[in-house]
Amino acid sequence: MSDEGWKAFSERVAWDATFHATCEIASRPDATALALINDRNANVLVAVSALMERRADSAEDDSPLSQEVARLDAKLNVLMEIVNRLLLPQSSLPPRIPLRFNAAGAVLPWAGLPPVGQSVMLKIHFDTCRALPLELPGVRLAGPTDGKGFVGFEGLSEAVRDGIERLVFRQHRRQVAEARAQSRPAESES
């Protein structure tokens, strides 16, 4: 499984950033607990995707309706930040760690990881919705040998895997667009 899990992870686009996250030893959840975890994860993915969705700023569209939607969006962002701070203050969050993940698994620093073969629970807190972590049951597997460890996810429902893939793809697309936008001014100056 470990070689297959690592290969499946390596062949997919992954989100590479620093997240508030923990990876702790945990027993494998039974079917009922796994169903609850998958339901919560599906809800977290919907919330994170909705909150991360950026409105396209268009100078051409200055209609009163779009301006009102922009104002409501700004108010919702402030409200979410207040809720996040009340439910889970910054001081209560786990430390930020470099993490690369997709629907197959995650690569994270060796420090603090259990031995290969151990069941774990990886919890990722997104900045847009800190109080609702993505809880990903898995197993610590052999992976890279560069000071990082690999966790292969187990028991994720198809809906959760699809939600993670969509989230990761959108983030990747956003990063590519930002990189292109940053390189254009440099190209036009030369």
Short mmCIF file of C-alpha atoms in Angstrom, two decimals:
data_model
loop_
_atom_site.label_atom_id
_atom_site.label_comp_id
_atom_site.label_asym_id
_atom_site.label_seq_id
_atom_site.Cartn_x
_atom_site.Cartn_y
_atom_site.Cartn_z
CA MET A 1 0.00 0.00 0.00
CA SER A 2 2.75 2.46 0.88
CA ASP A 3 4.37 2.49 -2.56
CA GLU A 4 0.96 2.70 -4.24
CA GLY A 5 -0.13 5.45 -1.84
CA TRP A 6 3.04 7.47 -2.46
CA LYS A 7 2.70 7.00 -6.23
CA ALA A 8 -0.97 8.11 -6.16
CA PHE A 9 0.02 11.18 -4.14
CA SER A 10 2.99 12.06 -6.34
CA GLU A 11 0.99 11.91 -9.57
CA ARG A 12 -1.59 14.47 -8.43
CA VAL A 13 -1.50 18.23 -8.06
CA ALA A 14 -0.94 19.13 -4.40
CA TRP A 15 -1.42 22.27 -2.33
CA ASP A 16 1.93 23.26 -0.85
CA ALA A 17 1.81 25.89 1.91
CA THR A 18 2.11 26.36 5.66
CA PHE A 19 -1.01 25.47 7.62
CA HIS A 20 -2.00 25.28 11.25
CA ALA A 21 -1.97 21.50 11.48
CA THR A 22 -1.42 18.53 13.76
CA CYS A 23 -0.75 14.89 13.03
CA GLU A 24 -1.42 12.68 16.02
CA ILE A 25 -1.58 8.97 16.68
CA ALA A 26 -5.21 7.85 16.52
CA SER A 27 -6.96 4.53 16.26
CA ARG A 28 -8.68 3.75 12.99
CA PRO A 29 -12.23 5.09 13.19
CA ASP A 30 -15.04 2.55 13.01
CA ALA A 31 -17.69 2.84 10.26
CA THR A 32 -19.96 5.14 12.29
CA ALA A 33 -17.16 7.48 13.34
CA LEU A 34 -15.79 7.50 9.78
CA ALA A 35 -19.22 8.48 8.41
CA LEU A 36 -19.36 11.40 10.87
CA ILE A 37 -15.82 12.49 9.98
CA ASN A 38 -16.66 12.36 6.27
CA ASP A 39 -19.86 14.39 6.80
CA ARG A 40 -17.98 17.04 8.78
CA ASN A 41 -15.18 17.11 6.21
CA ALA A 42 -17.66 17.57 3.35
CA ASN A 43 -19.17 20.55 5.20
CA VAL A 44 -15.74 22.02 5.97
CA LEU A 45 -14.70 21.73 2.32
CA VAL A 46 -17.88 23.49 1.16
CA ALA A 47 -17.34 26.29 3.69
CA VAL A 48 -13.64 26.73 2.89
CA SER A 49 -14.29 26.72 -0.86
CA ALA A 50 -17.05 29.30 -0.52
CA LEU A 51 -14.98 31.54 1.73
CA MET A 52 -11.88 31.32 -0.46
CA GLU A 53 -13.76 32.05 -3.65
CA ARG A 54 -12.59 35.41 -4.87
CA ARG A 55 -14.95 37.68 -6.65
CA ALA A 56 -13.69 38.78 -10.03
CA ASP A 57 -13.01 42.50 -9.89
CA SER A 58 -14.19 44.05 -13.10
CA ALA A 59 -14.04 47.73 -13.86
CA GLU A 60 -16.74 47.20 -16.49
CA ASP A 61 -19.29 45.91 -14.01
CA ASP A 62 -20.12 48.83 -11.73
CA SER A 63 -23.79 48.01 -11.48
CA PRO A 64 -25.52 48.73 -8.17
CA LEU A 65 -26.21 45.02 -7.74
CA SER A 66 -22.52 44.06 -8.04
CA GLN A 67 -21.55 46.85 -5.65
CA GLU A 68 -24.11 45.61 -3.13
CA VAL A 69 -22.82 42.03 -3.47
CA ALA A 70 -19.26 43.31 -2.89
CA ARG A 71 -20.40 45.14 0.27
CA LEU A 72 -22.20 42.02 1.55
CA ASP A 73 -19.12 39.94 0.79
CA ALA A 74 -16.93 42.33 2.79
CA LYS A 75 -19.36 42.24 5.72
CA LEU A 76 -19.46 38.44 5.62
CA ASN A 77 -15.65 38.32 5.66
CA VAL A 78 -15.55 40.54 8.75
CA LEU A 79 -18.24 38.44 10.45
CA MET A 80 -16.35 35.21 9.69
CA GLU A 81 -13.14 36.68 11.12
CA ILE A 82 -14.98 37.64 14.32
CA VAL A 83 -16.48 34.15 14.62
CA ASN A 84 -13.08 32.55 13.97
CA ARG A 85 -11.43 34.65 16.68
CA LEU A 86 -14.17 33.88 19.19
CA LEU A 87 -14.35 30.15 18.52
CA LEU A 88 -10.65 29.49 18.14
CA PRO A 89 -8.25 32.28 19.07
CA GLN A 90 -4.90 32.39 17.29
CA SER A 91 -3.18 31.28 20.50
CA SER A 92 -5.23 28.06 20.57
CA LEU A 93 -4.28 27.00 17.06
CA PRO A 94 -1.58 24.40 16.51
CA PRO A 95 1.66 25.80 15.09
CA ARG A 96 2.04 26.35 11.36
CA ILE A 97 3.92 23.61 9.55
CA PRO A 98 4.92 23.22 5.92
CA LEU A 99 2.44 20.81 4.39
CA ARG A 100 1.74 19.50 0.91
CA PHE A 101 -1.52 17.62 0.50
CA ASN A 102 -4.10 16.32 -1.93
CA ALA A 103 -6.86 13.70 -1.77
CA ALA A 104 -4.36 10.82 -1.58
CA GLY A 105 -2.24 12.01 1.33
CA ALA A 106 0.05 14.62 2.82
CA VAL A 107 3.76 15.29 3.15
CA LEU A 108 4.87 17.02 6.35
CA PRO A 109 8.02 17.35 8.50
CA TRP A 110 9.28 14.22 10.27
CA ALA A 111 9.44 16.01 13.60
CA GLY A 112 6.68 14.64 15.78
CA LEU A 113 5.42 12.06 13.29
CA PRO A 114 4.73 8.55 14.55
CA PRO A 115 6.59 5.55 13.10
CA VAL A 116 5.71 4.04 9.71
CA GLY A 117 2.60 1.86 9.92
CA GLN A 118 0.94 3.85 12.72
CA SER A 119 -2.66 5.09 12.29
CA VAL A 120 -2.94 8.86 12.56
CA MET A 121 -5.38 11.76 12.34
CA LEU A 122 -4.17 14.81 10.41
CA LYS A 123 -6.08 17.99 11.22
CA ILE A 124 -5.67 20.99 8.94
CA HIS A 125 -7.00 24.41 9.97
CA PHE A 126 -7.56 26.79 7.03
CA ASP A 127 -7.15 30.52 7.67
CA THR A 128 -10.59 31.27 6.22
CA CYS A 129 -12.34 28.93 8.65
CA ARG A 130 -9.96 28.18 11.54
CA ALA A 131 -12.54 26.75 13.92
CA LEU A 132 -13.47 23.90 11.56
CA PRO A 133 -10.46 21.68 10.85
CA LEU A 134 -10.35 19.17 8.04
CA GLU A 135 -9.89 15.82 9.82
CA LEU A 136 -8.10 13.26 7.69
CA PRO A 137 -7.62 9.73 9.03
CA GLY A 138 -4.67 7.89 7.59
CA VAL A 139 -1.57 5.83 8.10
CA ARG A 140 2.05 6.98 8.36
CA LEU A 141 3.70 5.46 5.29
CA ALA A 142 7.14 5.42 3.75
CA GLY A 143 7.56 8.38 1.45
CA PRO A 144 10.23 10.93 0.68
CA THR A 145 13.59 10.72 2.41
CA ASP A 146 14.24 14.45 2.59
CA GLY A 147 13.34 15.10 6.21
CA LYS A 148 9.63 14.82 5.56
CA GLY A 149 7.11 12.09 6.22
CA PHE A 150 4.12 10.85 4.26
CA VAL A 151 0.60 10.15 5.52
CA GLY A 152 -1.68 8.20 3.19
CA PHE A 153 -5.36 8.96 3.78
CA GLU A 154 -7.76 6.10 4.46
CA GLY A 155 -11.52 5.93 4.60
CA LEU A 156 -12.30 9.24 2.89
CA SER A 157 -15.61 9.22 1.06
CA GLU A 158 -15.75 9.95 -2.65
CA ALA A 159 -17.40 13.31 -1.91
CA VAL A 160 -14.56 14.32 0.43
CA ARG A 161 -11.86 13.18 -2.01
CA ASP A 162 -13.58 15.12 -4.82
CA GLY A 163 -13.93 18.18 -2.57
CA ILE A 164 -10.22 18.08 -1.70
CA GLU A 165 -9.26 17.66 -5.36
CA ARG A 166 -11.41 20.66 -6.37
CA LEU A 167 -10.00 22.80 -3.55
CA VAL A 168 -6.42 21.86 -4.42
CA PHE A 169 -7.01 22.45 -8.14
CA ARG A 170 -8.55 25.89 -7.52
CA GLN A 171 -5.64 26.86 -5.30
CA HIS A 172 -3.14 25.64 -7.89
CA ARG A 173 -4.95 27.57 -10.64
CA ARG A 174 -4.95 30.69 -8.42
CA GLN A 175 -1.20 30.36 -7.78
CA VAL A 176 -0.48 29.95 -11.50
CA ALA A 177 -2.60 33.02 -12.33
CA GLU A 178 -0.84 35.09 -9.65
CA ALA A 179 2.58 33.98 -10.90
CA ARG A 180 1.64 34.94 -14.45
CA ALA A 181 0.29 38.29 -13.31
CA GLN A 182 3.53 39.01 -11.42
CA SER A 183 5.71 38.06 -14.39
CA ARG A 184 3.81 40.24 -16.88
CA PRO A 185 4.95 43.63 -15.47
CA ALA A 186 8.56 42.43 -15.52
CA GLU A 187 8.19 41.31 -19.15
CA SER A 188 6.64 44.61 -20.23
CA GLU A 189 9.45 46.63 -18.59
CA SER A 190 12.17 44.85 -20.57
#
